[in-house]
Tab-separated table of C-alpha atoms in Angstrom:
chain	number	residue	atom	x	y	z
N	1	UNK	CA	-14.605	-3.225	4.076
N	2	UNK	CA	-13.263	-3.662	7.291
N	3	UNK	CA	-9.527	-3.655	8.909
N	4	UNK	CA	-8.837	-5.079	12.315
N	5	UNK	CA	-11.473	-5.578	15.032
N	6	UNK	CA	-13.979	-3.346	16.982
N	7	UNK	CA	-12.830	-2.130	20.581
N	8	UNK	CA	-15.267	-3.070	23.084
N	9	UNK	CA	-14.873	0.024	24.777
N	10	UNK	CA	-16.985	2.524	26.664
N	11	UNK	CA	-15.932	5.719	28.641
N	12	UNK	CA	-15.415	6.034	31.997
N	13	UNK	CA	-18.650	6.888	33.659
N	14	UNK	CA	-20.941	6.219	31.206
N	15	UNK	CA	-22.117	2.675	32.466
N	16	UNK	CA	-25.913	1.274	33.011
N	17	UNK	CA	-25.517	1.674	36.830
N	18	UNK	CA	-28.342	3.373	38.590
N	19	UNK	CA	-26.476	5.307	41.310
N	20	UNK	CA	-26.387	9.048	41.045
N	21	UNK	CA	-23.422	11.218	41.987
N	22	UNK	CA	-24.186	13.841	43.827
N	23	UNK	CA	-22.189	16.448	42.169
N	24	UNK	CA	-24.265	19.281	40.580
N	25	UNK	CA	-24.025	20.658	37.125
N	26	UNK	CA	-22.437	23.836	36.662
N	27	UNK	CA	-25.235	26.726	35.484
N	28	UNK	CA	-23.342	27.153	32.236
N	29	UNK	CA	-23.721	23.562	31.316
N	30	UNK	CA	-27.517	23.373	32.565
N	31	UNK	CA	-27.877	26.217	30.031
N	32	UNK	CA	-26.476	24.431	27.210
N	33	UNK	CA	-28.268	21.354	28.311
N	34	UNK	CA	-31.802	23.240	28.151
N	35	UNK	CA	-30.857	24.876	25.251
N	36	UNK	CA	-30.647	21.065	22.991
N	37	UNK	CA	-33.953	19.953	24.608
N	38	UNK	CA	-35.372	23.418	23.507
N	39	UNK	CA	-33.973	22.802	19.747
N	40	UNK	CA	-35.053	19.218	19.823
N	41	UNK	CA	-38.580	20.078	20.958
N	42	UNK	CA	-38.531	17.322	23.460
N	43	UNK	CA	-37.733	16.734	27.161
N	44	UNK	CA	-35.029	13.646	27.232
N	45	UNK	CA	-35.985	10.900	29.603
N	46	UNK	CA	-32.397	10.117	30.479
N	47	UNK	CA	-31.614	13.644	31.995
N	48	UNK	CA	-33.282	14.676	35.069
N	49	UNK	CA	-34.416	17.974	35.686
N	50	UNK	CA	-32.614	18.103	39.886
N	51	UNK	CA	-29.636	19.467	37.910
N	52	UNK	CA	-27.631	16.683	39.080
N	53	UNK	CA	-24.837	14.712	37.044
N	54	UNK	CA	-25.946	10.533	37.264
N	55	UNK	CA	-23.812	8.471	35.201
N	56	UNK	CA	-27.174	6.534	34.143
N	57	UNK	CA	-28.493	9.780	32.835
N	58	UNK	CA	-25.637	9.711	30.398
N	59	UNK	CA	-23.881	12.248	31.747
N	60	UNK	CA	-20.348	12.546	34.016
N	61	UNK	CA	-18.788	15.681	35.505
N	62	UNK	CA	-15.962	16.711	37.040
N	63	UNK	CA	-15.739	18.353	40.452
N	64	UNK	CA	-16.226	21.846	39.167
N	65	UNK	CA	-19.575	20.404	37.700
N	66	UNK	CA	-18.301	20.811	34.238
N	67	UNK	CA	-19.852	17.648	31.679
N	68	UNK	CA	-16.876	15.678	30.872
N	69	UNK	CA	-19.086	13.142	28.983
N	70	UNK	CA	-22.362	13.258	27.125
N	71	UNK	CA	-24.397	10.308	25.752
N	72	UNK	CA	-27.811	10.841	24.008
N	73	UNK	CA	-29.967	7.950	23.140
N	74	UNK	CA	-33.624	7.919	22.394
N	75	UNK	CA	-35.613	4.853	24.098
N	76	UNK	CA	-38.260	4.830	21.393
N	77	UNK	CA	-36.517	5.805	18.278
N	78	UNK	CA	-37.561	8.854	16.292
N	79	UNK	CA	-35.426	11.689	15.038
N	80	UNK	CA	-33.989	14.636	17.133
N	81	UNK	CA	-33.187	17.126	13.887
N	82	UNK	CA	-30.070	18.592	13.461
N	83	UNK	CA	-26.857	18.567	16.292
N	84	UNK	CA	-27.200	21.853	18.357
N	85	UNK	CA	-24.414	24.423	17.880
N	86	UNK	CA	-24.651	24.944	21.477
N	87	UNK	CA	-22.572	21.527	22.197
N	88	UNK	CA	-19.629	23.625	21.294
N	89	UNK	CA	-19.422	25.314	24.929
N	90	UNK	CA	-19.309	22.055	26.553
N	91	UNK	CA	-15.487	22.414	26.407
N	92	UNK	CA	-14.368	19.861	28.969
N	93	UNK	CA	-16.187	17.065	26.846
N	94	UNK	CA	-14.087	13.953	26.366
N	95	UNK	CA	-16.917	11.607	25.161
N	96	UNK	CA	-19.637	12.637	22.776
N	97	UNK	CA	-22.164	9.896	21.537
N	98	UNK	CA	-24.843	10.783	19.554
N	99	UNK	CA	-25.378	7.422	17.729
N	100	UNK	CA	-28.902	6.301	16.509
N	101	UNK	CA	-30.964	9.748	17.199
N	102	UNK	CA	-32.096	10.042	13.500
N	103	UNK	CA	-30.024	13.127	13.331
N	104	UNK	CA	-29.931	15.109	10.057
N	105	UNK	CA	-28.465	18.192	8.605
N	106	UNK	CA	-24.612	18.726	8.392
N	107	UNK	CA	-21.849	18.057	10.889
N	108	UNK	CA	-21.551	21.615	12.470
N	109	UNK	CA	-17.799	22.638	12.484
N	110	UNK	CA	-18.037	23.697	15.951
N	111	UNK	CA	-17.390	20.405	17.072
N	112	UNK	CA	-13.765	20.981	16.210
N	113	UNK	CA	-13.315	23.198	19.582
N	114	UNK	CA	-13.934	20.378	21.428
N	115	UNK	CA	-10.159	19.667	21.920
N	116	UNK	CA	-10.252	17.322	24.519
N	117	UNK	CA	-12.591	15.003	22.810
N	118	UNK	CA	-11.273	11.329	23.102
N	119	UNK	CA	-14.162	9.887	21.124
N	120	UNK	CA	-16.818	10.802	18.694
N	121	UNK	CA	-19.672	8.880	17.537
N	122	UNK	CA	-22.441	10.210	15.176
N	123	UNK	CA	-22.571	6.738	13.811
N	124	UNK	CA	-26.510	5.461	12.610
N	125	UNK	CA	-28.370	8.907	11.719
N	126	UNK	CA	-28.981	10.735	8.583
N	127	UNK	CA	-26.416	13.019	8.254
N	128	UNK	CA	-25.261	14.411	5.037
N	129	UNK	CA	-22.839	17.173	3.594
N	130	UNK	CA	-19.000	17.146	3.730
N	131	UNK	CA	-16.875	15.939	6.950
N	132	UNK	CA	-15.569	19.305	8.271
N	133	UNK	CA	-12.225	19.796	8.274
N	134	UNK	CA	-12.130	21.798	11.651
N	135	UNK	CA	-12.179	18.062	13.260
N	136	UNK	CA	-8.455	18.498	12.559
N	137	UNK	CA	-8.300	20.081	15.830
N	138	UNK	CA	-9.104	17.151	17.668
N	139	UNK	CA	-5.714	15.978	18.179
N	140	UNK	CA	-6.339	14.110	21.044
N	141	UNK	CA	-9.155	12.356	19.602
N	142	UNK	CA	-8.460	8.097	19.295
N	143	UNK	CA	-11.942	7.010	18.114
N	144	UNK	CA	-13.882	8.634	15.177
N	145	UNK	CA	-17.358	6.800	13.911
N	146	UNK	CA	-18.859	8.267	11.511
N	147	UNK	CA	-20.784	5.375	9.559
N	148	UNK	CA	-23.965	4.630	8.417
N	149	UNK	CA	-24.966	8.080	7.238
N	150	UNK	CA	-25.133	10.100	4.069
N	151	UNK	CA	-22.008	11.693	4.105
N	152	UNK	CA	-20.199	12.826	1.043
N	153	UNK	CA	-17.070	14.249	-0.633
N	154	UNK	CA	-13.642	13.534	-0.035
N	155	UNK	CA	-12.177	12.995	3.442
N	156	UNK	CA	-10.204	15.931	4.299
N	157	UNK	CA	-6.486	15.744	3.901
N	158	UNK	CA	-5.815	17.241	7.383
N	159	UNK	CA	-7.683	14.366	9.226
N	160	UNK	CA	-5.016	12.076	8.406
N	161	UNK	CA	-2.133	14.670	9.024
N	162	UNK	CA	-3.268	15.776	12.440
N	163	UNK	CA	-4.888	13.285	14.129
N	164	UNK	CA	-1.962	10.952	14.729
N	165	UNK	CA	-3.684	9.031	18.511
N	166	UNK	CA	-6.329	7.506	15.740
N	167	UNK	CA	-6.760	3.833	16.707
N	168	UNK	CA	-10.280	3.757	14.945
N	169	UNK	CA	-11.751	5.408	12.119
N	170	UNK	CA	-14.993	4.084	10.631
N	171	UNK	CA	-16.389	5.906	7.497
N	172	UNK	CA	-18.213	2.559	6.269
N	173	UNK	CA	-21.741	3.226	4.545
N	174	UNK	CA	-21.722	6.666	3.386
N	175	UNK	CA	-21.763	8.470	-0.249
N	176	UNK	CA	-17.913	9.522	0.123
N	177	UNK	CA	-15.900	9.929	-3.202
N	178	UNK	CA	-12.236	9.719	-3.892
N	179	UNK	CA	-9.375	7.694	-2.185
N	180	UNK	CA	-8.523	7.015	0.890
N	181	UNK	CA	-5.536	9.650	1.454
N	182	UNK	CA	-2.075	7.852	1.356
N	183	UNK	CA	-1.229	9.582	4.600
N	184	UNK	CA	-3.265	7.592	6.447
N	185	UNK	CA	-0.430	4.869	6.315
N	186	UNK	CA	1.353	7.252	8.561
N	187	UNK	CA	-0.801	6.474	11.388
N	188	UNK	CA	0.761	3.946	13.262
N	189	UNK	CA	-1.487	3.776	16.023
N	190	UNK	CA	-4.350	2.862	13.886
N	191	UNK	CA	-5.815	-0.590	14.392
N	192	UNK	CA	-9.265	-0.590	12.983
N	193	UNK	CA	-10.118	0.951	9.382
N	194	UNK	CA	-13.359	0.287	8.221
N	195	UNK	CA	-14.500	2.001	4.611
N	196	UNK	CA	-17.043	-0.882	3.627
N	197	UNK	CA	-19.547	0.410	1.075
N	198	UNK	CA	-18.403	4.247	1.911
N	199	UNK	CA	-17.937	4.950	-1.808
N	200	UNK	CA	-14.142	5.674	-1.532
N	201	UNK	CA	-10.841	3.078	-2.527
N	202	UNK	CA	-7.622	2.408	-2.026
N	203	UNK	CA	-5.257	4.754	-3.724
N	204	UNK	CA	-3.487	3.865	-6.800
N	205	UNK	CA	-0.052	2.005	-6.329
N	206	UNK	CA	2.812	4.788	-6.382
N	207	UNK	CA	6.417	4.618	-6.184
N	208	UNK	CA	6.657	8.035	-4.293
N	209	UNK	CA	5.613	6.892	-0.344
N	210	UNK	CA	7.508	8.747	2.343
N	211	UNK	CA	8.048	7.261	4.143
N	212	UNK	CA	7.212	3.725	3.876
N	213	UNK	CA	4.278	2.593	5.607
N	214	UNK	CA	4.503	-0.257	7.946
N	215	UNK	CA	3.061	-3.770	6.577
N	216	UNK	CA	1.275	-4.338	9.828
N	217	UNK	CA	-0.671	-1.061	9.537
N	218	UNK	CA	-4.520	-1.059	9.239
N	219	UNK	CA	-3.857	0.864	6.526
N	220	UNK	CA	-1.752	-1.916	4.526
N	221	UNK	CA	-3.768	-4.437	5.542
N	222	UNK	CA	-6.937	-2.761	4.060
N	223	UNK	CA	-4.454	-1.699	0.660
N	224	UNK	CA	-1.917	-4.105	0.495
N	225	UNK	CA	-1.335	-2.976	-3.192
N	226	UNK	CA	-0.252	0.139	-2.460
N	227	UNK	CA	1.902	-0.838	0.406
N	228	UNK	CA	4.028	-3.278	-1.794
N	229	UNK	CA	4.281	-0.644	-4.439
N	230	UNK	CA	6.374	1.746	-1.996
N	231	UNK	CA	10.154	1.157	-1.829
N	232	UNK	CA	11.447	-0.788	1.277
N	233	UNK	CA	12.973	1.395	3.603
N	234	UNK	CA	16.764	1.723	3.501
N	235	UNK	CA	18.651	-0.714	5.373
N	236	UNK	CA	20.375	0.417	8.205
N	237	UNK	CA	24.259	1.103	7.710
N	238	UNK	CA	26.536	-1.494	8.731
N	239	UNK	CA	28.708	-0.942	11.936
N	240	UNK	CA	32.199	-0.053	11.092
N	241	UNK	CA	34.379	-3.163	11.980
N	242	UNK	CA	35.223	-2.376	15.839
N	243	UNK	CA	38.524	-3.699	17.048
N	244	UNK	CA	38.871	-6.719	19.480
N	245	UNK	CA	38.548	-6.096	23.137
N	246	UNK	CA	42.081	-5.620	24.934
N	247	UNK	CA	41.886	-8.960	26.562
N	248	UNK	CA	41.270	-10.815	23.366
N	249	UNK	CA	43.789	-8.525	20.809
N	250	UNK	CA	47.522	-10.150	21.270
N	251	UNK	CA	50.007	-7.324	21.602
N	252	UNK	CA	52.060	-6.764	18.385
N	253	UNK	CA	55.986	-8.146	19.794
N	254	UNK	CA	58.869	-6.332	18.488
N	255	UNK	CA	59.800	-9.172	16.047
N	256	UNK	CA	56.066	-9.149	14.074
N	257	UNK	CA	55.155	-5.679	13.205
N	258	UNK	CA	52.553	-4.410	11.317
N	259	UNK	CA	52.803	-3.639	7.679
N	260	UNK	CA	52.788	-0.035	8.111
N	261	UNK	CA	55.351	-0.006	11.091
N	262	UNK	CA	57.793	-2.479	8.718
N	263	UNK	CA	57.435	0.260	5.859
N	264	UNK	CA	58.214	2.826	8.347
N	265	UNK	CA	60.875	1.360	10.104
N	266	UNK	CA	63.818	1.512	7.453
N	267	UNK	CA	62.990	5.823	7.593
N	268	UNK	CA	63.112	5.700	11.222
N	269	UNK	CA	66.784	4.594	10.637
N	270	UNK	CA	69.713	7.443	10.908
N	271	UNK	CA	70.653	8.217	7.501
N	272	UNK	CA	74.552	8.093	6.730
N	273	UNK	CA	76.138	11.644	7.124
N	274	UNK	CA	76.275	13.355	3.821
N	275	UNK	CA	79.435	14.469	2.372
N	276	UNK	CA	80.850	17.568	3.154
N	277	UNK	CA	79.966	20.194	0.353
N	278	UNK	CA	82.833	21.680	-1.552
N	279	UNK	CA	83.868	25.434	-0.309
N	280	UNK	CA	82.622	27.746	-2.774
N	281	UNK	CA	85.291	29.643	-5.820
N	282	UNK	CA	86.337	32.558	-4.222
N	283	UNK	CA	84.784	35.654	-6.090
N	284	UNK	CA	87.300	37.346	-9.041
N	285	UNK	CA	88.496	40.547	-7.778
N	286	UNK	CA	87.330	43.412	-9.181
N	287	UNK	CA	89.414	45.630	-11.890
N	288	UNK	CA	90.804	48.558	-10.301
N	289	UNK	CA	88.973	51.633	-11.237
N	290	UNK	CA	91.143	54.478	-12.803
N	291	UNK	CA	91.450	57.670	-10.565
N	292	UNK	CA	89.498	60.269	-10.504
N	293	UNK	CA	88.872	63.491	-8.981
N	294	UNK	CA	87.650	63.745	-5.445
N	295	UNK	CA	84.676	65.645	-6.541
N	296	UNK	CA	83.385	62.935	-9.204
N	297	UNK	CA	84.224	59.946	-7.052
N	298	UNK	CA	81.191	57.490	-6.843
N	299	UNK	CA	79.921	56.855	-3.352
N	300	UNK	CA	80.767	53.717	-1.520
N	301	UNK	CA	78.311	51.227	-1.954
N	302	UNK	CA	77.650	48.101	0.299
N	303	UNK	CA	79.117	44.970	-0.593
N	304	UNK	CA	76.943	42.572	-2.074
N	305	UNK	CA	76.059	39.322	-0.106
N	306	UNK	CA	78.001	36.218	-1.348
N	307	UNK	CA	75.220	33.760	-2.746
N	308	UNK	CA	76.176	30.248	-1.190
N	309	UNK	CA	76.032	27.277	-3.218
N	310	UNK	CA	74.512	24.979	-0.376
N	311	UNK	CA	71.029	24.798	-1.700
N	312	UNK	CA	72.127	23.633	-4.998
N	313	UNK	CA	74.124	21.074	-3.552
N	314	UNK	CA	71.865	20.208	-0.759
N	315	UNK	CA	69.523	16.969	-1.629
N	316	UNK	CA	66.619	18.939	-0.112
N	317	UNK	CA	65.730	22.345	-1.256
N	318	UNK	CA	65.553	24.559	1.531
N	319	UNK	CA	63.033	27.873	1.231
N	320	UNK	CA	65.237	30.755	0.935
N	321	UNK	CA	65.572	32.731	4.643
N	322	UNK	CA	63.120	35.930	4.980
N	323	UNK	CA	64.347	38.915	4.449
N	324	UNK	CA	62.723	42.924	2.636
N	325	UNK	CA	61.379	42.343	-0.973
N	326	UNK	CA	63.863	42.181	-3.696
N	327	UNK	CA	63.991	44.954	-5.872
N	328	UNK	CA	63.837	43.875	-9.861
N	329	UNK	CA	67.673	43.794	-11.126
N	330	UNK	CA	69.244	46.808	-12.958
N	331	UNK	CA	69.702	45.479	-16.877
N	332	UNK	CA	73.279	46.649	-16.813
N	333	UNK	CA	74.051	44.768	-13.463
N	334	UNK	CA	72.722	41.856	-15.176
N	335	UNK	CA	75.144	42.207	-17.885
N	336	UNK	CA	78.032	41.991	-15.492
N	337	UNK	CA	78.808	46.133	-15.779
N	338	UNK	CA	77.509	47.726	-13.062
N	339	UNK	CA	76.514	51.465	-12.575
N	340	UNK	CA	79.571	52.701	-10.538
N	341	UNK	CA	82.017	51.300	-13.160
N	342	UNK	CA	80.136	53.050	-16.363
N	343	UNK	CA	79.966	56.117	-13.916
N	344	UNK	CA	83.525	55.859	-12.830
N	345	UNK	CA	84.845	55.628	-16.511
N	346	UNK	CA	82.569	58.375	-17.820
N	347	UNK	CA	84.138	60.664	-15.305
N	348	UNK	CA	87.600	59.419	-15.662
N	349	UNK	CA	87.320	60.789	-19.335
N	350	UNK	CA	85.688	64.155	-18.596
N	351	UNK	CA	88.636	64.477	-16.394
N	352	UNK	CA	91.050	63.690	-19.038
N	353	UNK	CA	89.853	65.937	-21.597
N	354	UNK	CA	89.640	68.958	-19.105
N	355	UNK	CA	93.344	68.427	-17.945
N	356	UNK	CA	94.606	67.904	-21.961
N	357	UNK	CA	92.626	71.470	-22.422
N	358	UNK	CA	94.152	72.927	-19.529
N	359	UNK	CA	97.473	71.896	-20.698
N	360	UNK	CA	97.454	72.815	-24.591
N	361	UNK	CA	95.932	76.255	-23.414
N	362	UNK	CA	98.986	77.164	-21.137
N	363	UNK	CA	101.446	75.675	-23.552
N	364	UNK	CA	100.549	75.756	-27.189
N	365	UNK	CA	98.324	78.656	-26.976
N	366	UNK	CA	100.685	80.940	-25.534
N	367	UNK	CA	103.410	80.374	-28.268
N	368	UNK	CA	101.154	81.559	-31.034
N	369	UNK	CA	100.016	84.744	-29.787
N	370	UNK	CA	101.990	87.860	-31.444
N	371	UNK	CA	105.042	89.617	-29.390
N	372	UNK	CA	103.468	93.201	-28.285
N	373	UNK	CA	105.532	96.512	-29.517
N	374	UNK	CA	106.868	98.580	-27.374
């Protein structure tokens, strides 16, 4: 299964020219190349021993002699063995191609430390094992070609979530299992996705695609049934009805007002003056209290405020004037008899009884006493 077209792209500095770059290889990089030759047990014809970085030899270096591009290709076939872990020390690599070298063993996880890699091509070898999840750290990777190997297991989910710049992913002709991660649908830059003969298939249709993949993506061209089951993206909210421009909008005249203004017009007219409220009836004069002795006379009380009846006669009730909190009313006051009046009555009755006792003692009591004899 192949989606898209294979781009004809070669990295800068890997052409077939015969010129030699005068830049010397840094000693640390030269030790890495020597370790690779020692592990592979052969001297590669493409690598010259003058410690020079040459495009024709599959090497490209920067000004500091750090290798930025490495391409290894056997001239007459054969097998090099496994991938040396010392390649992880070529930290400035942006292009690594080890295709068609009969490599065996697993892909070393140390390749995940080459964070500047733009292209990783390990196709047409005999590599086995799982795809290492450490490749998720190659966040600048654009081309990943692992086709024509014996890789097994599922595609690591982290690859489809972290490698957002991928434009080519070729996993064809392997021994993988499971389904393509649905998160690959979110890789909008992916132009080619090849899983032909790899043992994996498209994911089952689902209604929980978040976010929905674009129909033109390489994933949807490869798995149209999955993408068609995803709900369409929500439609953009309609723009509010904007008022016309001031040049086109006619100004409202005084003769024709909007309905809202016409409804408010009667409210703005002056209301007729209300009829004068009748004067409140004068309060009845309190009954005169009986005379009491000065010692029992009640203390003067402040006059009670007269409640106006304008609030009850007004069409719109007014809030009560601010003032101190009103204490609860005395039950005697609410019944019409004030405490002062009761005290006055009790005091008057006591004074009357005392006066009567004094009069009786002076008048009637002395008459009843026997006359004294000389």
